[in-house]
Coordinates of C-alpha atoms in Angstrom, one line a residue:
Chain R
M52 CA -22.7 44.5 -15.5
P53 CA -24.0 48.1 -16.7
F54 CA -21.8 51.1 -17.8
V55 CA -22.2 54.8 -17.1
E56 CA -20.2 57.1 -19.3
S57 CA -18.2 59.9 -17.8
E58 CA -15.8 62.2 -19.8
G59 CA -16.2 60.0 -22.7
R60 CA -15.3 56.8 -21.5
P61 CA -17.5 54.0 -20.2
V62 CA -16.9 53.4 -16.5
E63 CA -18.4 49.9 -14.8
V64 CA -21.2 50.1 -12.2
N65 CA -23.0 47.5 -10.4
E66 CA -26.8 47.0 -10.8
E67 CA -27.5 49.6 -8.0
G68 CA -25.2 52.1 -9.6
F69 CA -22.1 51.8 -7.2
L70 CA -18.7 51.9 -9.0
V71 CA -17.2 48.7 -9.2
R72 CA -13.8 49.9 -9.3
P73 CA -13.6 52.9 -6.7
E74 CA -10.3 53.9 -8.4
E75 CA -11.9 55.1 -11.5
W76 CA -13.5 57.8 -9.4
T77 CA -13.2 61.3 -10.9
E78 CA -14.8 64.7 -9.8
E79 CA -16.8 64.9 -12.9
M80 CA -18.0 61.3 -12.1
A81 CA -19.3 62.3 -9.0
K82 CA -21.1 64.9 -10.6
H83 CA -22.7 62.5 -13.0
L84 CA -23.6 60.1 -10.3
A85 CA -25.1 62.8 -8.5
R86 CA -27.4 63.9 -11.3
V87 CA -28.4 60.5 -12.4
E88 CA -28.7 58.7 -8.9
E89 CA -29.6 61.4 -6.6
G90 CA -31.4 64.1 -9.0
L91 CA -29.1 66.7 -7.8
A92 CA -28.4 69.0 -10.5
E93 CA -25.5 70.8 -8.9
L94 CA -23.0 69.9 -6.2
T95 CA -22.5 72.7 -3.5
P96 CA -19.1 73.2 -1.6
E97 CA -21.4 71.4 1.4
H98 CA -21.9 68.4 -0.8
W99 CA -18.0 68.4 -1.6
A100 CA -17.2 68.6 2.0
V101 CA -19.1 65.4 2.5
I102 CA -17.6 63.6 -0.6
R103 CA -13.9 64.4 0.0
Y104 CA -14.2 63.2 3.6
I105 CA -16.0 60.1 2.9
R106 CA -13.3 59.5 -0.2
E107 CA -10.3 60.1 2.0
Y108 CA -11.5 57.8 4.8
Y109 CA -12.2 55.2 2.2
L110 CA -8.8 55.3 0.5
D111 CA -7.2 55.4 4.1
K112 CA -9.4 52.3 5.4
K113 CA -11.1 50.4 2.5
L114 CA -14.5 51.0 4.6
A115 CA -17.4 53.6 4.4
P116 CA -17.3 56.0 7.4
M117 CA -20.2 55.7 9.8
V118 CA -22.4 58.8 9.9
R119 CA -21.3 60.1 12.8
K120 CA -17.5 60.5 11.5
M121 CA -19.0 62.4 8.6
C122 CA -20.9 64.9 10.8
Q123 CA -17.7 65.4 13.0
A124 CA -15.6 65.9 10.0
T125 CA -17.7 68.4 8.2
G126 CA -19.4 70.1 11.3
F127 CA -22.7 69.3 10.1
P128 CA -25.6 68.4 12.0
L129 CA -27.1 64.7 11.4
M130 CA -30.3 66.0 9.6
K131 CA -28.2 68.2 7.1
I132 CA -26.4 64.8 5.6
Y133 CA -30.0 63.7 4.6
D134 CA -31.0 67.2 3.2
L135 CA -27.9 67.1 1.1
F136 CA -28.2 63.5 -0.1
P137 CA -31.8 62.2 -0.3
S138 CA -31.0 58.6 -0.4
G139 CA -29.0 58.9 2.8
P140 CA -25.1 58.6 3.7
A141 CA -24.9 55.1 2.3
K142 CA -26.7 55.0 -1.0
G143 CA -26.5 58.6 -1.7
A144 CA -23.4 60.0 -0.2
C145 CA -21.1 57.1 -0.7
K146 CA -22.4 56.2 -4.0
V147 CA -21.4 59.9 -5.3
A148 CA -18.0 59.7 -3.6
G149 CA -17.6 56.3 -5.9
L150 CA -17.4 53.8 -3.1
P151 CA -18.5 50.3 -3.7
K152 CA -21.9 49.1 -2.3
P153 CA -21.5 48.9 1.6
D154 CA -22.1 45.4 2.9
G155 CA -25.3 44.6 4.9
C156 CA -29.2 45.6 5.0
V157 CA -28.6 48.8 3.0
Chain N
M201 CA -53.9 23.8 -31.6
T202 CA -52.1 26.9 -30.9
R203 CA -48.9 26.9 -28.8
R204 CA -47.9 29.4 -26.5
R205 CA -44.7 31.1 -27.3
K206 CA -42.1 30.0 -25.1
V207 CA -40.6 32.7 -23.2
P208 CA -37.1 32.9 -21.9
S209 CA -36.6 32.1 -18.1
A210 CA -36.3 35.4 -16.1
V211 CA -34.0 33.6 -13.6
V212 CA -30.6 35.6 -13.4
D213 CA -27.4 34.1 -14.7
S214 CA -25.2 35.2 -12.5
P215 CA -21.7 33.5 -12.4
L216 CA -20.3 32.5 -8.8
D217 CA -18.0 35.6 -7.8
T218 CA -15.4 34.2 -5.1
R219 CA -13.1 37.4 -5.1
T220 CA -14.0 38.3 -1.3
Q221 CA -14.0 34.7 -0.3
A222 CA -10.3 34.3 -1.8
K223 CA -9.3 37.4 0.2
A224 CA -11.1 36.2 3.4
K225 CA -8.8 33.1 3.1
E226 CA -5.4 35.1 2.1
D227 CA -6.3 37.0 5.4
R228 CA -6.6 34.0 7.3
L229 CA -9.7 35.1 9.1
P230 CA -10.4 33.0 12.4
S231 CA -14.0 32.1 10.9
V232 CA -12.5 30.8 7.9
E233 CA -9.6 29.1 9.5
D234 CA -11.8 27.2 12.1
G235 CA -14.4 26.2 9.5
R236 CA -17.4 28.4 10.6
L237 CA -17.5 30.5 7.4
M238 CA -17.1 28.0 4.5
T239 CA -15.5 29.1 1.2
Y240 CA -15.9 27.5 -2.4
E241 CA -13.4 24.6 -3.0
A242 CA -13.2 22.9 -6.4
G243 CA -14.0 19.2 -6.2
D244 CA -16.9 16.9 -5.5
N245 CA -19.5 19.6 -4.7
V246 CA -22.5 17.7 -5.8
G247 CA -21.5 14.7 -3.8
R248 CA -21.2 17.0 -0.6
F249 CA -24.3 18.7 -1.6
L250 CA -26.2 15.4 -1.8
A251 CA -24.5 14.1 1.5
L252 CA -25.6 17.3 3.4
L253 CA -29.2 17.2 2.0
A254 CA -29.6 13.5 2.9
G255 CA -28.4 14.3 6.7
R256 CA -30.8 17.2 7.2
I257 CA -34.2 16.1 6.2
S258 CA -36.7 17.0 9.1
R259 CA -40.2 16.1 9.2
P260 CA -41.4 19.5 8.4
L261 CA -39.0 19.3 5.3
A262 CA -40.2 15.9 4.2
V263 CA -43.7 17.2 4.2
S264 CA -42.7 20.3 2.1
M265 CA -40.7 17.7 -0.4
T266 CA -43.5 15.3 -0.6
A267 CA -47.1 17.0 -0.3
C268 CA -47.2 19.5 -3.2
V269 CA -50.0 18.4 -5.7
H270 CA -48.8 21.1 -8.3
C271 CA -52.3 23.0 -7.8
G272 CA -50.7 26.3 -8.8
L273 CA -52.2 28.3 -6.0
C274 CA -48.8 29.3 -5.0
A275 CA -48.2 31.1 -8.4
E276 CA -51.1 33.3 -8.0
S277 CA -49.6 34.5 -4.5
C278 CA -46.0 35.3 -5.8
H279 CA -44.9 38.6 -6.8
Y280 CA -42.3 37.3 -9.4
F281 CA -44.9 35.1 -11.2
L282 CA -47.8 38.0 -11.1
T283 CA -45.4 40.3 -12.8
H284 CA -44.0 37.6 -15.2
P285 CA -47.4 35.6 -15.8
D286 CA -45.9 33.7 -18.9
D287 CA -42.6 32.5 -17.3
P288 CA -43.2 29.3 -15.5
T289 CA -39.7 29.4 -13.8
M290 CA -41.0 32.3 -11.4
T291 CA -43.7 30.2 -9.8
P292 CA -43.0 29.0 -6.3
V293 CA -43.6 25.5 -7.3
W294 CA -41.1 25.5 -9.9
K295 CA -38.4 27.0 -7.7
A296 CA -39.3 24.3 -5.1
D297 CA -39.1 21.7 -7.7
Q298 CA -35.5 22.3 -8.4
I299 CA -34.7 20.9 -4.9
R300 CA -37.4 18.4 -4.9
K301 CA -36.4 16.6 -7.8
I302 CA -32.8 16.1 -6.2
F303 CA -34.6 15.0 -3.0
K304 CA -36.6 12.5 -5.0
R305 CA -33.6 11.1 -6.9
Y306 CA -31.6 10.5 -3.9
V307 CA -33.9 10.3 -0.7
D308 CA -37.5 9.5 -1.8
W309 CA -38.0 5.9 -2.5
T310 CA -40.1 6.7 -5.6
G311 CA -37.5 8.5 -7.4
R312 CA -34.8 5.9 -6.5
I313 CA -36.9 3.3 -8.1
A314 CA -38.6 5.1 -10.9
P315 CA -36.9 8.7 -11.4
W316 CA -38.7 9.2 -14.7
W317 CA -41.8 8.7 -13.3
V318 CA -41.8 11.3 -10.7
K319 CA -39.3 13.6 -12.5
A320 CA -36.4 13.2 -10.2
A321 CA -33.1 14.5 -11.5
A322 CA -29.4 14.9 -10.3
P323 CA -27.3 18.0 -10.4
E324 CA -24.3 17.4 -12.9
G325 CA -21.6 19.7 -11.5
D326 CA -20.9 23.1 -10.0
E327 CA -22.5 24.6 -12.9
D328 CA -26.1 23.3 -12.0
L329 CA -25.5 24.1 -8.3
N330 CA -24.6 27.7 -9.4
R331 CA -27.7 27.9 -11.1
L332 CA -29.6 26.5 -8.0
K333 CA -28.1 29.4 -6.2
N334 CA -29.5 31.9 -8.9
I335 CA -33.1 30.2 -8.3
V336 CA -33.1 30.4 -4.5
F337 CA -31.3 33.4 -3.6
G338 CA -32.0 35.4 -6.9
S339 CA -35.7 34.9 -7.8
C340 CA -37.3 34.5 -4.1
S341 CA -37.3 36.9 -1.5
A342 CA -38.5 34.2 1.1
C343 CA -41.7 36.3 1.9
R344 CA -43.6 33.0 2.4
R345 CA -46.8 34.5 0.8
C346 CA -47.2 31.2 -1.2
T347 CA -46.7 29.2 2.2
Y348 CA -49.4 31.1 3.7
N349 CA -51.8 30.3 0.6
C350 CA -50.9 26.5 0.2
P351 CA -53.9 24.4 0.7
M352 CA -51.2 21.3 1.4
G353 CA -49.3 23.2 3.9
V354 CA -46.2 23.2 1.9
D355 CA -43.5 25.8 3.3
T356 CA -41.7 26.7 0.2
G357 CA -39.9 29.5 2.2
L358 CA -38.6 26.7 4.1
L359 CA -37.5 24.8 1.2
V360 CA -35.8 27.7 0.0
R361 CA -33.9 28.5 3.3
F362 CA -32.9 24.9 3.6
T363 CA -31.4 24.9 -0.2
R364 CA -29.7 28.2 0.4
G365 CA -28.1 26.7 3.6
L366 CA -26.7 23.7 1.7
L367 CA -25.2 26.0 -1.0
T368 CA -23.7 28.3 1.9
E369 CA -21.7 25.1 3.1
L370 CA -20.0 24.7 0.0
G371 CA -19.3 28.4 -0.4
I372 CA -21.6 28.7 -3.7
V373 CA -23.4 31.7 -2.4
P374 CA -23.7 35.6 -3.8
E375 CA -20.9 37.8 -2.7
G376 CA -23.1 39.8 -0.5
V377 CA -24.5 37.1 1.3
F378 CA -20.7 36.0 2.1
N379 CA -19.7 39.7 3.2
V380 CA -22.3 40.0 5.4
S381 CA -21.9 36.4 7.1
R382 CA -18.3 37.3 7.4
D383 CA -18.9 40.4 9.2
Q384 CA -21.4 39.0 11.8
W385 CA -18.9 35.9 12.4
E386 CA -15.7 38.1 12.6
T387 CA -17.3 41.0 14.6
G388 CA -20.5 40.0 16.2
N389 CA -22.2 42.6 14.0
Q390 CA -23.4 42.6 10.3
M391 CA -21.7 45.8 9.6
A392 CA -18.4 45.2 11.4
V393 CA -19.0 48.3 13.4
T394 CA -16.5 48.8 16.3
E395 CA -17.2 49.1 20.1
D396 CA -15.7 52.7 20.2
D397 CA -17.9 53.4 17.0
Y398 CA -21.1 52.1 18.6
L399 CA -20.5 53.9 22.0
E400 CA -19.6 57.2 20.5
T401 CA -22.7 57.0 18.3
L402 CA -24.8 56.3 21.3
A403 CA -23.3 59.2 23.2
W404 CA -23.8 61.4 20.3
M405 CA -27.4 60.6 20.0
R406 CA -27.9 61.0 23.8
D407 CA -26.4 64.7 23.4
E408 CA -29.0 65.1 20.5
V409 CA -32.0 64.3 22.6
R410 CA -30.6 66.2 25.7
T411 CA -30.5 69.2 23.2
E412 CA -34.0 68.7 22.0
L413 CA -35.6 68.2 25.7
G414 CA -33.4 70.8 27.2
T415 CA -32.4 68.4 29.9
E416 CA -29.2 66.7 30.9
A417 CA -31.4 63.9 32.8
V418 CA -31.6 62.0 29.4
E419 CA -29.4 58.8 29.4
I420 CA -28.5 56.1 26.8
P421 CA -27.4 53.6 29.5
V422 CA -24.8 51.0 28.5
D423 CA -24.5 47.7 30.3
K424 CA -26.4 48.8 33.2
P425 CA -27.5 45.5 35.1
D426 CA -31.2 44.9 36.5
C427 CA -33.1 47.0 33.9
D428 CA -36.3 46.1 32.6
V429 CA -35.6 46.5 29.1
L430 CA -32.6 45.4 27.2
Y431 CA -32.8 47.3 24.1
T432 CA -31.3 45.6 20.6
I433 CA -30.9 47.3 17.1
N434 CA -29.7 46.9 13.7
P435 CA -26.1 48.0 13.1
R436 CA -27.3 50.1 10.1
E437 CA -28.8 52.3 13.0
I438 CA -25.2 53.0 14.3
K439 CA -23.5 53.1 10.7
F440 CA -25.9 55.1 8.6
D441 CA -29.0 56.2 10.2
P442 CA -28.8 57.0 14.2
R443 CA -32.3 58.9 14.2
S444 CA -34.3 55.9 15.3
I445 CA -31.9 55.6 18.2
A446 CA -32.7 59.0 19.5
Y447 CA -36.4 58.4 18.9
A448 CA -36.6 55.6 21.2
A449 CA -34.2 57.2 23.6
K450 CA -36.4 60.1 23.6
I451 CA -39.5 57.9 24.3
F452 CA -38.0 55.7 26.8
H453 CA -36.9 58.9 28.8
V454 CA -40.4 60.4 28.8
A455 CA -42.0 56.9 29.6
G456 CA -39.5 56.7 32.4
E457 CA -38.5 53.3 31.3
S458 CA -35.5 51.8 33.3
W459 CA -33.7 50.5 29.9
T460 CA -30.0 49.6 29.0
M461 CA -28.2 48.6 25.8
P462 CA -25.6 46.0 26.0
K463 CA -21.8 46.5 24.9
W464 CA -21.9 43.1 23.3
G465 CA -24.7 41.2 22.1
W466 CA -26.4 44.4 20.6
D467 CA -27.1 43.2 17.0
Q468 CA -30.4 41.5 17.0
T469 CA -30.2 41.1 12.9
N470 CA -29.1 37.7 11.8
F471 CA -27.9 36.7 8.4
G472 CA -28.3 33.0 9.2
L473 CA -32.0 33.5 8.5
F474 CA -31.2 34.6 5.1
S475 CA -28.2 32.5 4.3
G476 CA -29.6 29.3 5.7
D477 CA -26.8 28.6 7.9
D478 CA -28.2 27.6 11.5
R479 CA -24.7 28.0 13.3
L480 CA -24.4 31.4 12.4
G481 CA -28.1 31.9 13.5
A482 CA -27.2 30.2 16.7
Y483 CA -24.1 32.5 17.2
V484 CA -25.7 35.8 16.7
A485 CA -29.0 35.0 18.5
R486 CA -27.1 33.7 21.6
N487 CA -25.0 36.8 21.9
V488 CA -28.3 38.8 22.4
Y489 CA -29.7 36.0 24.8
E490 CA -26.4 36.0 26.8
A491 CA -26.4 39.7 26.9
A492 CA -29.9 39.7 28.7
D493 CA -28.6 37.0 31.1
R494 CA -25.2 38.6 31.9
L495 CA -27.3 41.9 32.7
R496 CA -30.2 40.3 34.2
A497 CA -32.7 42.4 32.1
K498 CA -36.2 41.5 32.4
R499 CA -37.1 41.4 28.8
I500 CA -35.5 41.8 25.5
V501 CA -36.8 44.5 23.1
I502 CA -36.2 44.5 19.4
S503 CA -35.9 47.7 17.3
E504 CA -37.7 48.0 14.0
C505 CA -36.5 45.3 12.0
G506 CA -38.3 42.5 10.3
H507 CA -35.9 39.6 10.0
G508 CA -34.3 40.4 13.3
Y509 CA -37.3 40.0 15.0
R510 CA -38.2 36.7 13.7
S511 CA -34.8 35.4 14.4
T512 CA -34.6 36.7 17.9
R513 CA -38.1 36.2 18.7
W514 CA -38.7 33.0 17.1
E515 CA -36.2 31.1 15.2
G516 CA -33.2 31.9 17.4
Y517 CA -34.2 29.7 20.4
D518 CA -34.1 26.7 18.2
W519 CA -30.8 27.4 16.5
A520 CA -29.1 28.2 19.7
G521 CA -30.7 25.5 21.6
Y522 CA -31.2 28.1 24.3
D523 CA -33.7 27.9 27.0
Q524 CA -34.7 31.4 26.8
K525 CA -37.7 32.3 29.4
R526 CA -37.4 35.9 29.2
P527 CA -39.9 37.7 27.2
T528 CA -38.8 39.1 23.9
E529 CA -40.7 41.7 22.2
S530 CA -40.6 44.2 19.4
V531 CA -40.5 47.7 20.4
V532 CA -43.9 48.4 18.6
V533 CA -45.4 46.3 21.5
T534 CA -43.4 48.2 24.3
L535 CA -44.9 51.4 22.6
K536 CA -48.4 50.1 22.5
R537 CA -47.9 49.3 26.1
Y538 CA -47.0 52.9 27.0
L539 CA -49.9 54.1 25.2
E540 CA -52.3 51.9 26.8
E541 CA -50.9 52.6 30.4
G542 CA -51.0 56.1 29.8
R543 CA -47.0 56.2 30.4
I544 CA -46.8 58.5 27.1
D545 CA -49.3 61.0 25.6
V546 CA -49.6 61.6 21.9
D547 CA -51.2 64.1 19.8
P548 CA -52.0 62.6 16.4
S549 CA -52.6 66.1 14.8
R550 CA -48.8 66.3 14.4
N551 CA -48.9 63.3 12.0
A552 CA -51.4 64.9 9.8
E553 CA -50.4 63.4 6.5
P554 CA -52.3 60.2 5.1
V555 CA -50.3 57.3 6.4
T556 CA -50.5 53.7 5.1
F557 CA -48.8 50.3 6.7
H558 CA -46.5 48.1 4.8
D559 CA -46.4 44.7 6.8
S560 CA -43.1 43.2 7.0
C561 CA -43.1 39.3 6.1
N562 CA -41.0 38.3 8.6
I563 CA -43.2 40.1 11.4
A564 CA -46.6 39.8 9.8
R565 CA -46.7 36.3 8.1
S566 CA -43.5 34.8 9.9
G567 CA -44.0 36.8 13.4
D568 CA -47.6 36.9 14.1
L569 CA -47.4 40.7 15.0
V570 CA -50.2 42.2 13.0
E571 CA -52.7 44.3 14.9
E572 CA -50.1 46.0 17.4
P573 CA -48.6 48.3 14.9
R574 CA -52.1 49.3 13.8
E575 CA -53.2 50.2 17.4
V576 CA -50.2 52.3 17.8
L577 CA -50.6 54.1 14.2
R578 CA -54.4 54.9 14.8
R579 CA -53.4 56.6 18.3
V580 CA -50.4 58.6 16.6
C581 CA -51.6 59.3 13.1
A582 CA -54.7 61.6 12.1
D583 CA -55.1 59.9 8.8
F584 CA -54.2 55.9 9.0
R585 CA -55.3 54.0 6.1
E586 CA -54.8 50.4 5.0
M587 CA -53.2 49.2 1.6
H588 CA -54.6 46.2 -0.1
P589 CA -53.9 43.4 0.5
N590 CA -52.8 43.8 4.0
R591 CA -51.7 42.2 7.1
R592 CA -50.6 38.5 6.5
E593 CA -51.7 38.9 2.7
N594 CA -49.6 41.8 2.2
F595 CA -47.0 41.8 -0.7
C596 CA -43.3 41.9 0.1
C597 CA -41.4 45.0 -0.2
T598 CA -39.2 43.0 -2.7
G599 CA -36.0 43.5 -0.8
G600 CA -36.5 40.6 1.8
G601 CA -34.5 37.3 2.2
G602 CA -31.5 39.2 2.3
L603 CA -32.0 40.5 -1.4
L604 CA -31.0 44.1 -0.7
S605 CA -27.2 42.8 -0.3
M606 CA -27.4 41.1 -3.7
A607 CA -27.2 43.7 -6.4
E608 CA -26.9 41.2 -9.3
Y609 CA -30.4 40.2 -8.7
R610 CA -31.8 43.8 -8.3
P611 CA -33.0 44.4 -12.0
L612 CA -35.3 41.3 -11.8
R613 CA -36.5 42.4 -8.2
L614 CA -37.4 46.0 -9.4
E615 CA -39.4 44.3 -12.3
S616 CA -41.3 42.1 -9.8
A617 CA -41.8 45.2 -7.5
K618 CA -44.3 46.6 -10.1
I619 CA -46.9 45.0 -7.9
K620 CA -45.7 46.6 -4.7
A621 CA -45.6 50.0 -6.6
D622 CA -49.2 49.7 -7.7
Q623 CA -50.3 48.6 -4.2
L624 CA -48.7 51.6 -3.0
R625 CA -50.0 53.8 -5.2
A626 CA -53.5 53.1 -4.7
T627 CA -53.5 54.0 -1.2
G628 CA -53.1 57.8 -2.1
A629 CA -51.0 58.0 1.2
K630 CA -48.1 60.5 1.4
L631 CA -46.4 58.3 3.9
V632 CA -45.8 54.5 4.1
C633 CA -44.8 53.4 7.5
T634 CA -43.1 49.9 8.4
M635 CA -41.5 48.4 11.4
C636 CA -38.5 46.9 9.4
H637 CA -35.3 48.5 8.2
N638 CA -34.9 46.2 5.4
C639 CA -38.5 47.1 4.1
V640 CA -37.4 50.9 4.3
D641 CA -34.8 50.4 1.7
G642 CA -36.9 47.9 -0.1
L643 CA -39.7 50.5 -0.4
N644 CA -37.6 53.4 -0.9
D645 CA -36.0 51.5 -4.2
V646 CA -39.6 50.8 -5.4
I647 CA -40.6 54.5 -4.9
K648 CA -37.5 55.7 -6.8
H649 CA -37.8 53.1 -9.4
Y650 CA -41.6 53.8 -10.0
Q651 CA -41.5 57.6 -9.2
I652 CA -44.3 57.4 -6.6
P653 CA -44.7 60.4 -4.4
M654 CA -44.4 58.8 -1.0
K655 CA -42.0 58.8 1.8
V656 CA -41.0 55.8 4.1
V657 CA -41.4 56.4 7.8
Q658 CA -41.1 53.9 10.8
V659 CA -43.3 53.7 13.8
L660 CA -40.8 55.2 16.1
E661 CA -40.5 58.2 14.1
L662 CA -44.3 58.7 14.0
V663 CA -44.5 58.3 17.7
S664 CA -41.7 60.6 18.3
N665 CA -43.3 63.2 16.3
A666 CA -46.4 62.7 18.4
L667 CA -45.3 62.9 21.5
I668 CA -46.0 65.2 24.1
V669 CA -43.5 65.8 26.4
P670 CA -44.7 66.9 29.9
P671 CA -42.8 69.6 31.7
R672 CA -41.5 67.4 34.4
R673 CA -39.4 65.4 31.9
K674 CA -38.0 68.4 30.2
A675 CA -36.0 70.3 33.1

């Protein structure tokens, strides 16, 4: 499997750039994934609000939250999520938040 | 005489990963306990594989096993081979021969008498079965373009699905296929969406459309009996992209449709098509048909999903053994009817950017729905242009056959996508429209990887953009 380098150490990702071991995620890693995978030069407080919520939800339930929950928790309208993460909630936001690849047609 | 340099096979060498299978056993999931969801067990898997194979040969399969004359026309139609022209293992005929030679060795009389003559051979152990897994799951998107171009009528797509089905019975499957099958068996939908999540998202989208149209009259009815339309969707619409539900609700409202969504049996997608497991195929399709019976809906309408359309509209009746007389159609056909009957009005100038259309394999080649989306697009877009080849000859988005859920085969898939990338670029369009959620992600991967300045849209979105909302439907 491929690796990405973050803070001087290699971290394993799958062929699609999702972390293999979500527990290895750090905030620096999020910035790196956002830059490489989403083309986002900088993460704004709005990005972080979404990322932190997804992370908390995942650590609690071992599942990616549905986009409805992301919007409720952050107060953002639906379209805002797609504006913040060009690849969308699954391939964009969940990836930056260090979740493994969600199962299914995504 | 010069010999061509031998190139290494591009077939991905991916080991069998049974971690989530082990977890499912440990959790004692009902589908594992009662033998619906099969897991890998050490033992005589070759013997079990051969017994399953011998017991499942239908006439169409026997034809596809025996009729191939190795003419090579299938190679010219396959995006894997066209992008790897020096690699014979990328041809559909080679891939099909890997199951054909086992059939010949154990079933066909020629191979039983003279195996060396007809190149009959047997798998020797689980390693060989795992390699077969990497061939049929990892180097074929089951797009059936080769089938369409075969002069002998060999259905390589059918052989690939058949082989996948045998391996699924042995738990020799990619982890992604196992996970999605598990969720569909356990929860009735492929993304493990709960009933609360489903109902909450529908209510949310109803409120969004109410705000947009400025009227409380908009509804997304659930389990309402005796409607004209039972609308069924792909779980990703609930989980990650409910915009398409809002577009549909808005259009149904303006068209004055009598419609409902079912509380159970709303997932029209079906991983049985990809895994080759007819029992899973039957279970999921039956859920949809029974929902329509229970609610006495006049017709089943399927949201924009390629494999869901093929499964629910065509294959599901057979898998489920269901006497399904109710009309079943894609929502694109419903939209076409609205336009023809004047139930909705549209302004194509609202979709001014050039749009091209990508035919989904399961909808065009395997679903026979070809002109209907074009008729809709010509009405709602100002600049519609074809890509070439198109219709039943279109190339796969490269994410078909469930490949989006199997990350281990992604690098090979993206290499093979060069052909799709060139095809997209040549249109000069800004938008590529497709009526399949899977193609949306497949095309997005191609566009990102090959850096093409294009955006993927679906028919519902374009119709919703162009929709003229009459004042009587507003307040």
